Short mmCIF file of C-alpha atoms in Angstrom, two decimals:
data_model
loop_
_atom_site.label_atom_id
_atom_site.label_comp_id
_atom_site.label_asym_id
_atom_site.label_seq_id
_atom_site.Cartn_x
_atom_site.Cartn_y
_atom_site.Cartn_z
CA MET A 1 -4.34 16.47 11.14
CA ARG A 2 -4.80 14.77 7.71
CA VAL A 3 -2.41 11.36 7.27
CA SER A 4 -0.04 13.68 5.03
CA GLN A 5 1.21 14.65 8.54
CA TRP A 6 0.39 12.02 10.32
CA LEU A 7 3.16 10.37 7.82
CA SER A 8 5.37 12.55 8.56
CA VAL A 9 4.96 12.98 12.03
CA TYR A 10 5.93 9.28 12.58
CA GLY A 11 8.72 9.16 9.31
CA SER A 12 7.10 6.80 7.63
CA ASP A 13 9.39 7.48 2.88
CA LYS A 14 5.95 7.88 2.04
CA VAL A 15 5.86 11.48 2.58
CA SER A 16 9.82 11.56 3.47
CA VAL A 17 11.44 9.40 0.20
CA HIS A 18 8.07 10.11 -2.03
CA ASN A 19 5.29 11.95 -2.89
CA TYR A 20 2.45 10.17 -1.61
CA GLY A 21 0.95 12.64 0.71
CA SER A 22 -1.26 14.66 -1.65
CA PHE A 23 -2.40 10.94 -2.82
CA TYR A 24 -3.42 10.12 0.74
CA ASP A 25 -4.86 13.00 1.78
CA SER A 26 -7.11 12.69 -1.03
CA LEU A 27 -8.16 9.45 -0.52
CA PHE A 28 -8.75 9.62 3.11
CA GLU A 29 -10.39 11.97 2.50
CA ARG A 30 -13.62 10.10 0.01
CA LEU A 31 -12.70 6.37 1.81
CA LYS A 32 -12.26 7.14 5.09
CA PRO A 33 -10.67 3.74 5.77
CA GLN A 34 -11.47 1.44 8.90
CA ALA A 35 -9.65 -1.85 8.28
CA LEU A 36 -6.79 -1.49 6.40
CA LEU A 37 -3.87 -3.95 5.10
CA GLU A 38 -0.26 -2.40 4.33
CA ILE A 39 2.05 -5.48 2.57
CA GLY A 40 5.18 -4.67 3.95
CA VAL A 41 5.77 -2.96 7.11
CA TYR A 42 9.77 -1.90 7.53
CA ARG A 43 9.29 -0.02 10.82
CA GLY A 44 5.89 0.45 10.99
CA ALA A 45 6.02 3.97 10.75
CA SER A 46 2.88 4.39 8.17
CA LEU A 47 1.25 1.45 10.72
CA ARG A 48 0.87 4.60 13.29
CA ALA A 49 0.37 7.16 11.52
CA TRP A 50 -2.94 5.06 9.75
CA ARG A 51 -4.16 4.28 13.26
CA ALA A 52 -3.51 8.26 14.24
CA ALA A 53 -5.39 8.81 11.00
CA GLY A 54 -8.33 7.40 12.58
CA VAL A 55 -8.31 3.62 10.62
CA ALA A 56 -10.06 1.15 13.96
CA ASP A 57 -8.11 -1.73 12.79
CA VAL A 58 -4.23 -1.43 11.09
CA TYR A 59 -3.37 -4.84 9.90
CA GLY A 60 0.66 -5.30 8.75
CA VAL A 61 2.84 -8.05 6.33
CA ASP A 62 6.02 -8.42 6.20
CA ARG A 63 8.47 -10.86 5.75
CA ASP A 64 11.62 -9.92 7.77
CA VAL A 65 10.42 -11.52 11.56
CA ALA A 66 11.92 -8.66 13.57
CA GLN A 67 9.11 -6.73 11.19
CA SER A 68 6.88 -8.98 12.28
CA HIS A 69 7.09 -7.62 15.55
CA CYS A 70 5.74 -3.94 14.88
CA GLY A 71 2.50 -4.23 16.60
CA PRO A 72 0.05 -6.94 16.63
CA ALA A 73 -1.38 -6.60 13.92
CA VAL A 74 1.64 -7.67 11.55
CA LEU A 75 1.93 -10.98 10.15
CA TYR A 76 4.45 -12.67 9.43
CA GLY A 77 4.68 -13.78 5.72
CA THR A 78 6.17 -13.26 2.35
CA MET A 79 3.90 -12.59 -0.85
CA PRO A 80 2.71 -14.19 -3.00
CA GLU A 81 3.35 -17.62 -1.47
CA ASP A 82 1.93 -17.00 1.55
CA ALA A 83 -1.42 -14.76 0.48
CA ALA A 84 -3.79 -16.95 0.61
CA THR A 85 -2.80 -18.17 4.06
CA ILE A 86 -2.68 -14.09 4.98
CA ALA A 87 -6.27 -13.18 3.52
CA ARG A 88 -7.95 -16.13 5.16
CA ARG A 89 -6.71 -14.35 8.56
CA LEU A 90 -7.89 -11.00 7.52
CA PRO A 91 -11.25 -9.16 7.64
CA MET A 92 -13.01 -7.63 4.57
CA LEU A 93 -11.28 -3.91 4.41
CA ASP A 94 -11.58 -0.78 3.32
CA LEU A 95 -7.78 -0.38 2.01
CA ILE A 96 -4.90 -2.86 0.69
CA ILE A 97 -1.46 -1.09 0.23
CA ASP A 98 1.19 -2.89 -1.21
CA ASP A 99 4.28 -1.82 -0.05
CA GLY A 100 6.11 -4.79 -0.42
CA SER A 101 9.07 -6.56 -3.10
CA HIS A 102 8.26 -3.86 -5.57
CA LEU A 103 8.19 -6.76 -7.75
CA TYR A 104 5.51 -7.03 -11.29
CA PRO A 105 4.74 -10.69 -10.91
CA ASP A 106 4.34 -10.44 -7.06
CA TYR A 107 2.38 -7.41 -6.85
CA VAL A 108 0.45 -9.11 -9.93
CA ALA A 109 -0.52 -12.17 -7.64
CA THR A 110 -0.80 -11.08 -4.60
CA ALA A 111 -3.31 -8.76 -5.90
CA ASP A 112 -5.59 -11.55 -7.66
CA VAL A 113 -5.72 -13.14 -3.99
CA LEU A 114 -6.11 -10.25 -1.26
CA LEU A 115 -9.21 -8.65 -3.42
CA GLN A 116 -10.78 -11.02 -2.59
CA ARG A 117 -10.51 -9.67 1.11
CA LEU A 118 -11.88 -5.57 -0.19
CA ARG A 119 -15.13 -4.42 0.00
CA PRO A 120 -16.92 -3.06 -2.74
CA GLY A 121 -16.42 0.27 -3.30
CA GLY A 122 -12.39 -0.35 -1.31
CA VAL A 123 -9.06 0.72 -2.49
CA TYR A 124 -5.83 -1.54 -3.82
CA VAL A 125 -2.85 0.43 -4.05
CA ILE A 126 0.94 -0.45 -5.73
CA GLU A 127 3.64 1.95 -4.48
CA ASP A 128 6.76 2.32 -5.47
CA ILE A 129 6.52 0.30 -9.20
CA GLN A 130 9.98 0.38 -10.87
CA THR A 131 10.00 0.21 -14.49
CA GLN A 132 8.59 1.84 -16.95
CA ASP A 133 7.07 -1.70 -18.49
CA SER A 134 5.53 -2.59 -15.28
CA VAL A 135 3.54 0.92 -15.36
CA ASP A 136 2.67 -0.17 -19.21
CA ALA A 137 1.12 -3.15 -18.01
CA LEU A 138 -0.76 -2.47 -15.10
CA ARG A 139 -2.42 0.64 -17.30
CA ARG A 140 -3.15 -1.82 -20.05
CA ASP A 141 -4.66 -4.14 -16.72
CA GLY A 142 -7.15 -0.59 -16.32
CA TRP A 143 -4.99 0.56 -13.22
CA ARG A 144 -4.72 4.44 -12.36
CA ILE A 145 -1.59 5.46 -11.76
CA GLU A 146 0.07 8.21 -10.69
CA ASP A 147 3.45 9.33 -11.29
CA TRP A 148 5.68 12.43 -9.77
CA ARG A 149 8.98 10.81 -11.32
CA GLU A 150 9.81 14.16 -13.53
CA LYS A 151 8.55 15.81 -10.49
CA THR A 152 11.01 14.36 -8.24
CA CYS A 153 13.73 12.62 -10.48
CA ARG A 154 13.28 9.52 -8.40
CA TYR A 155 12.91 6.12 -10.28
CA ASP A 156 10.08 4.50 -8.48
CA ASP A 157 8.02 7.09 -7.46
CA VAL A 158 4.56 5.82 -9.05
CA ILE A 159 2.27 4.82 -7.76
CA ALA A 160 -0.72 2.08 -9.49
CA TRP A 161 -4.89 1.72 -7.85
CA GLY A 162 -7.47 0.42 -8.75
CA VAL A 163 -11.51 0.53 -6.63
CA LYS A 164 -13.42 -2.56 -6.36
CA GLU A 165 -16.76 -2.37 -8.06
#
């Protein structure tokens, strides 16, 4: 199955609320990630989907202690405050997905720290970007933007992503 199908099976909002399925299908086809970190795990649906899609090492971070019990590889932490501590506990990664606070200062500061854990050729994704100012700032900083807002009429149906050189 494609990763979007696994996301649907496990009830992830990446395909039920947002329109990210085709983005992740294409990304997984090209990248074939084997080590992944997701910030903001909620109930762990996407963590289970990533594992089912064949990612060998799946890690999560969440600031909610209850969510940090979604599996053995979910760490408790608040980003960006705990980013350096979390980074020291992680192996090198192929994919980092920030689905955390959705606040521009938080995800930019978190990326500044966690990019050190991303392998060359790895991809960093920021989901649910909530303002046009944030989209514009990320674009100016060189991030690629995937924008489905017009199609879905959701104000936050935007992803920024970049490949580590």
